[in-house]
Amino acid sequence: MERAPLRTVRRVLTGLILLLAQGGGAAEPHAAAGRAGQCLYLDGLLLSGKTGRATVQQGVALSGAAAACVQCHRRSGLGGSEGQNTIRPIAGRLLFSPAQAEAVGRRPEPAGGVAMRPGYTRATLARALREGIDPAGRALDALMPRYAVGDEEIAQLYAYLEGLSSASAPGVTDREIHFSTIVTPGVDPDKRRALLDVLQAYFRDKNGGTRKEVRRREVGSEQMYRAFRTWVLHVWELGGAPETWHAQLEAHYRQQPVFAVIGGLGHGSWQPVHGFCEAAQLPCVFPDVDYPVVEGAGYYSLYFSRGVTLEADVLARQLAETRSGMGGIAQVFRDDALGRLPAQALREAMQRREAGALADYPVSGGPVAAESWARLLHDARPATLVVWLDPSDVQGLAATGAPPAGLQAVYLSASLSAVPPASLPAEWLDRVRMVYPFALPANRARHLARMHAWLRARNVPFADARTQANAYFAATLTGDVMAHLGENFSRDYFIEGIEQMTEVSLSPSIYPRLSLGPGQRFASKGGYIVGFPGEAGGAPVPANGWLVP
């Protein structure tokens, strides 16, 4: 739980101090000092290695990471808002120049509005940090921390801020802005086509709608038109073994750097793609994957959810709340690195909740045949069976005949075992439950109506609902955020915009609710448990409300 004084500092810091991150603009002459300043800015660490110290209103003491500038000013230094409060831009080209609203894509302050302050110097920056006084002699907000920093730290911080967000990120030219989407081997061809149909239609829309703005940029003087660029989409198709993907991505990036990755499809592990994007400081916006990187998720990769590990946590909550004294639990999973992920996540979540033990039954090879299922059920005799397997494996389970008398519930993963309920015998449907992190089918037509209207208007055929809805969300959210960047083509600023606008986007995804906060990287936080009662014709019906583990 975050301490109240720090929450308050974050909420109402309207003053001006520093910002953070991503070296992506630090000028080389100041590189060494800039790196030292970055430690102070991001981590609150002094050159000596000691933690920095500051005080806020009423003498509340902050130190180390809690006192780091990034806590309020984020990584880009290009300004933002939180609630009713405004955090003014402090990237060097803005901080060290007279404050003018139009410099960051906003209109000038009206006559009689906020007075323009002089540009900061090293001396006035020191006074602001130590005493809370701006270059015009005005007191900064009382919640702006006052820092105990020496001249050496001031010089380091000054050098860091000078280069912060000082140049456009790779992938941006005077005329174009380049994006990519990534498709890994093994992706279903129909899903690949559905992804590209949506993204290509969106890019055609975007470029067709900005032709007039490009002309205005050429003949006019208004700053708002100078930000427009033609959008270019690059499809990065990967092949071969996962250990070769990083080199393939590097080759694509060398050939044409991109500003960000929009969407994408992964079959199996996404780790090599994630690692590349983090190393390149390349935003990857909502790829459609079941195995996102959860441990040490990083900064530049933003996901719809934690995938199968989220499903495991949702299921653990369901089992802990509904299974008191109901017999043993067996979980069946593929005995490989990916197959063990949800099984391990469920085991750990059950242990945290003290919800009983699990018996593991890993399987190898091809689809699990009916005879193998029959032996497993005979040996395990579970009251609850959890299946982390593919549709073909589930069909083998149903082919064993009537369920054993003691088997009360079978839990499937909606991501992995997307079995059409009508294909299962009625005696199995009565026992089947599914962990379902998506919008319920009963509400899907209404939920996706906006996207369907958009697809019809562009003659894009309806295809895989999940793929199309998620690609549409990733593309439109990217467009909304880009429209607010002005000419500040900073990847950090872009990420900050994604964090802020995900929750308020009008575009639907396959998930019923999405939100991000600063530093959060998984937008959907829960799921349903659904059953398949016969009277509903096999349509999934929620057994309870939305569960957040």
PDB file of N, CA and C in Angstrom, residues 233-265:
ATOM      1  N   LEU A 233       2.728   1.226 -42.179  1.00  0.00           N
ATOM      2  CA  LEU A 233       2.681  -0.028 -41.418  1.00  0.00           C
ATOM      3  C   LEU A 233       3.643  -1.045 -42.016  1.00  0.00           C
ATOM      4  N   HIS A 234       4.448  -1.648 -41.165  1.00  0.00           N
ATOM      5  CA  HIS A 234       5.368  -2.711 -41.557  1.00  0.00           C
ATOM      6  C   HIS A 234       4.951  -3.993 -40.836  1.00  0.00           C
ATOM      7  N   VAL A 235       4.828  -5.076 -41.575  1.00  0.00           N
ATOM      8  CA  VAL A 235       4.463  -6.369 -40.992  1.00  0.00           C
ATOM      9  C   VAL A 235       5.742  -7.175 -40.802  1.00  0.00           C
ATOM     10  N   TRP A 236       6.088  -7.409 -39.548  1.00  0.00           N
ATOM     11  CA  TRP A 236       7.289  -8.171 -39.219  1.00  0.00           C
ATOM     12  C   TRP A 236       6.870  -9.619 -38.948  1.00  0.00           C
ATOM     13  N   GLU A 237       7.045 -10.457 -39.954  1.00  0.00           N
ATOM     14  CA  GLU A 237       6.719 -11.874 -39.836  1.00  0.00           C
ATOM     15  C   GLU A 237       7.970 -12.623 -39.379  1.00  0.00           C
ATOM     16  N   LEU A 238       7.830 -13.394 -38.324  1.00  0.00           N
ATOM     17  CA  LEU A 238       8.955 -14.151 -37.796  1.00  0.00           C
ATOM     18  C   LEU A 238       8.861 -15.611 -38.232  1.00  0.00           C
ATOM     19  N   GLY A 239       9.996 -16.263 -38.337  1.00  0.00           N
ATOM     20  CA  GLY A 239      10.037 -17.666 -38.698  1.00  0.00           C
ATOM     21  C   GLY A 239      11.096 -18.390 -37.893  1.00  0.00           C
ATOM     22  N   GLY A 240      11.054 -19.713 -37.950  1.00  0.00           N
ATOM     23  CA  GLY A 240      12.084 -20.493 -37.282  1.00  0.00           C
ATOM     24  C   GLY A 240      11.879 -20.589 -35.782  1.00  0.00           C
ATOM     25  N   ALA A 241      12.933 -21.012 -35.110  1.00  0.00           N
ATOM     26  CA  ALA A 241      12.889 -21.239 -33.667  1.00  0.00           C
ATOM     27  C   ALA A 241      12.875 -19.912 -32.904  1.00  0.00           C
ATOM     28  N   PRO A 242      12.252 -19.872 -31.714  1.00  0.00           N
ATOM     29  CA  PRO A 242      12.179 -18.635 -30.936  1.00  0.00           C
ATOM     30  C   PRO A 242      13.541 -18.005 -30.645  1.00  0.00           C
ATOM     31  N   GLU A 243      14.580 -18.830 -30.499  1.00  0.00           N
ATOM     32  CA  GLU A 243      15.897 -18.257 -30.195  1.00  0.00           C
ATOM     33  C   GLU A 243      16.462 -17.443 -31.357  1.00  0.00           C
ATOM     34  N   THR A 244      15.871 -17.540 -32.543  1.00  0.00           N
ATOM     35  CA  THR A 244      16.326 -16.747 -33.692  1.00  0.00           C
ATOM     36  C   THR A 244      15.525 -15.468 -33.878  1.00  0.00           C
ATOM     37  N   TRP A 245      14.450 -15.291 -33.108  1.00  0.00           N
ATOM     38  CA  TRP A 245      13.556 -14.161 -33.353  1.00  0.00           C
ATOM     39  C   TRP A 245      14.206 -12.816 -33.048  1.00  0.00           C
ATOM     40  N   HIS A 246      15.005 -12.774 -31.994  1.00  0.00           N
ATOM     41  CA  HIS A 246      15.625 -11.500 -31.628  1.00  0.00           C
ATOM     42  C   HIS A 246      16.474 -10.974 -32.779  1.00  0.00           C
ATOM     43  N   ALA A 247      17.260 -11.844 -33.387  1.00  0.00           N
ATOM     44  CA  ALA A 247      18.091 -11.422 -34.518  1.00  0.00           C
ATOM     45  C   ALA A 247      17.224 -10.993 -35.698  1.00  0.00           C
ATOM     46  N   GLN A 248      16.121 -11.694 -35.927  1.00  0.00           N
ATOM     47  CA  GLN A 248      15.226 -11.302 -37.021  1.00  0.00           C
ATOM     48  C   GLN A 248      14.619  -9.916 -36.763  1.00  0.00           C
ATOM     49  N   LEU A 249      14.217  -9.681 -35.522  1.00  0.00           N
ATOM     50  CA  LEU A 249      13.637  -8.375 -35.185  1.00  0.00           C
ATOM     51  C   LEU A 249      14.683  -7.264 -35.316  1.00  0.00           C
ATOM     52  N   GLU A 250      15.895  -7.536 -34.901  1.00  0.00           N
ATOM     53  CA  GLU A 250      16.962  -6.549 -35.070  1.00  0.00           C
ATOM     54  C   GLU A 250      17.157  -6.208 -36.546  1.00  0.00           C
ATOM     55  N   ALA A 251      17.104  -7.238 -37.419  1.00  0.00           N
ATOM     56  CA  ALA A 251      17.277  -6.994 -38.855  1.00  0.00           C
ATOM     57  C   ALA A 251      16.135  -6.142 -39.399  1.00  0.00           C
ATOM     58  N   HIS A 252      14.910  -6.439 -39.001  1.00  0.00           N
ATOM     59  CA  HIS A 252      13.770  -5.617 -39.420  1.00  0.00           C
ATOM     60  C   HIS A 252      13.958  -4.168 -38.963  1.00  0.00           C
ATOM     61  N   TYR A 253      14.387  -4.014 -37.723  1.00  0.00           N
ATOM     62  CA  TYR A 253      14.513  -2.671 -37.150  1.00  0.00           C
ATOM     63  C   TYR A 253      15.642  -1.893 -37.816  1.00  0.00           C
ATOM     64  N   ARG A 254      16.734  -2.584 -38.135  1.00  0.00           N
ATOM     65  CA  ARG A 254      17.813  -1.898 -38.850  1.00  0.00           C
ATOM     66  C   ARG A 254      17.345  -1.427 -40.223  1.00  0.00           C
ATOM     67  N   GLN A 255      16.581  -2.252 -40.895  1.00  0.00           N
ATOM     68  CA  GLN A 255      16.097  -1.887 -42.219  1.00  0.00           C
ATOM     69  C   GLN A 255      15.173  -0.687 -42.163  1.00  0.00           C
ATOM     70  N   GLN A 256      14.282  -0.654 -41.162  1.00  0.00           N
ATOM     71  CA  GLN A 256      13.391   0.492 -40.996  1.00  0.00           C
ATOM     72  C   GLN A 256      12.976   0.597 -39.529  1.00  0.00           C
ATOM     73  N   PRO A 257      13.582   1.524 -38.785  1.00  0.00           N
ATOM     74  CA  PRO A 257      13.127   1.738 -37.404  1.00  0.00           C
ATOM     75  C   PRO A 257      11.660   2.143 -37.374  1.00  0.00           C
ATOM     76  N   VAL A 258      10.977   1.747 -36.330  1.00  0.00           N
ATOM     77  CA  VAL A 258       9.575   2.125 -36.155  1.00  0.00           C
ATOM     78  C   VAL A 258       9.419   2.826 -34.813  1.00  0.00           C
ATOM     79  N   PHE A 259       8.379   3.634 -34.725  1.00  0.00           N
ATOM     80  CA  PHE A 259       8.095   4.366 -33.492  1.00  0.00           C
ATOM     81  C   PHE A 259       7.488   3.457 -32.439  1.00  0.00           C
ATOM     82  N   ALA A 260       6.633   2.517 -32.872  1.00  0.00           N
ATOM     83  CA  ALA A 260       5.971   1.613 -31.931  1.00  0.00           C
ATOM     84  C   ALA A 260       5.470   0.391 -32.684  1.00  0.00           C
ATOM     85  N   VAL A 261       5.201  -0.664 -31.936  1.00  0.00           N
ATOM     86  CA  VAL A 261       4.557  -1.874 -32.456  1.00  0.00           C
ATOM     87  C   VAL A 261       3.095  -1.818 -32.047  1.00  0.00           C
ATOM     88  N   ILE A 262       2.190  -1.985 -33.023  1.00  0.00           N
ATOM     89  CA  ILE A 262       0.755  -1.945 -32.752  1.00  0.00           C
ATOM     90  C   ILE A 262       0.204  -3.357 -32.855  1.00  0.00           C
ATOM     91  N   GLY A 263      -0.362  -3.870 -31.776  1.00  0.00           N
ATOM     92  CA  GLY A 263      -0.972  -5.186 -31.799  1.00  0.00           C
ATOM     93  C   GLY A 263       0.053  -6.268 -32.092  1.00  0.00           C
ATOM     94  N   GLY A 264      -0.378  -7.272 -32.799  1.00  0.00           N
ATOM     95  CA  GLY A 264       0.460  -8.423 -33.098  1.00  0.00           C
ATOM     96  C   GLY A 264      -0.210  -9.695 -32.636  1.00  0.00           C
ATOM     97  N   LEU A 265       0.286 -10.829 -33.129  1.00  0.00           N
ATOM     98  CA  LEU A 265      -0.256 -12.126 -32.767  1.00  0.00           C
ATOM     99  C   LEU A 265       0.876 -13.073 -32.416  1.00  0.00           C
TER     100      LEU A 265
END
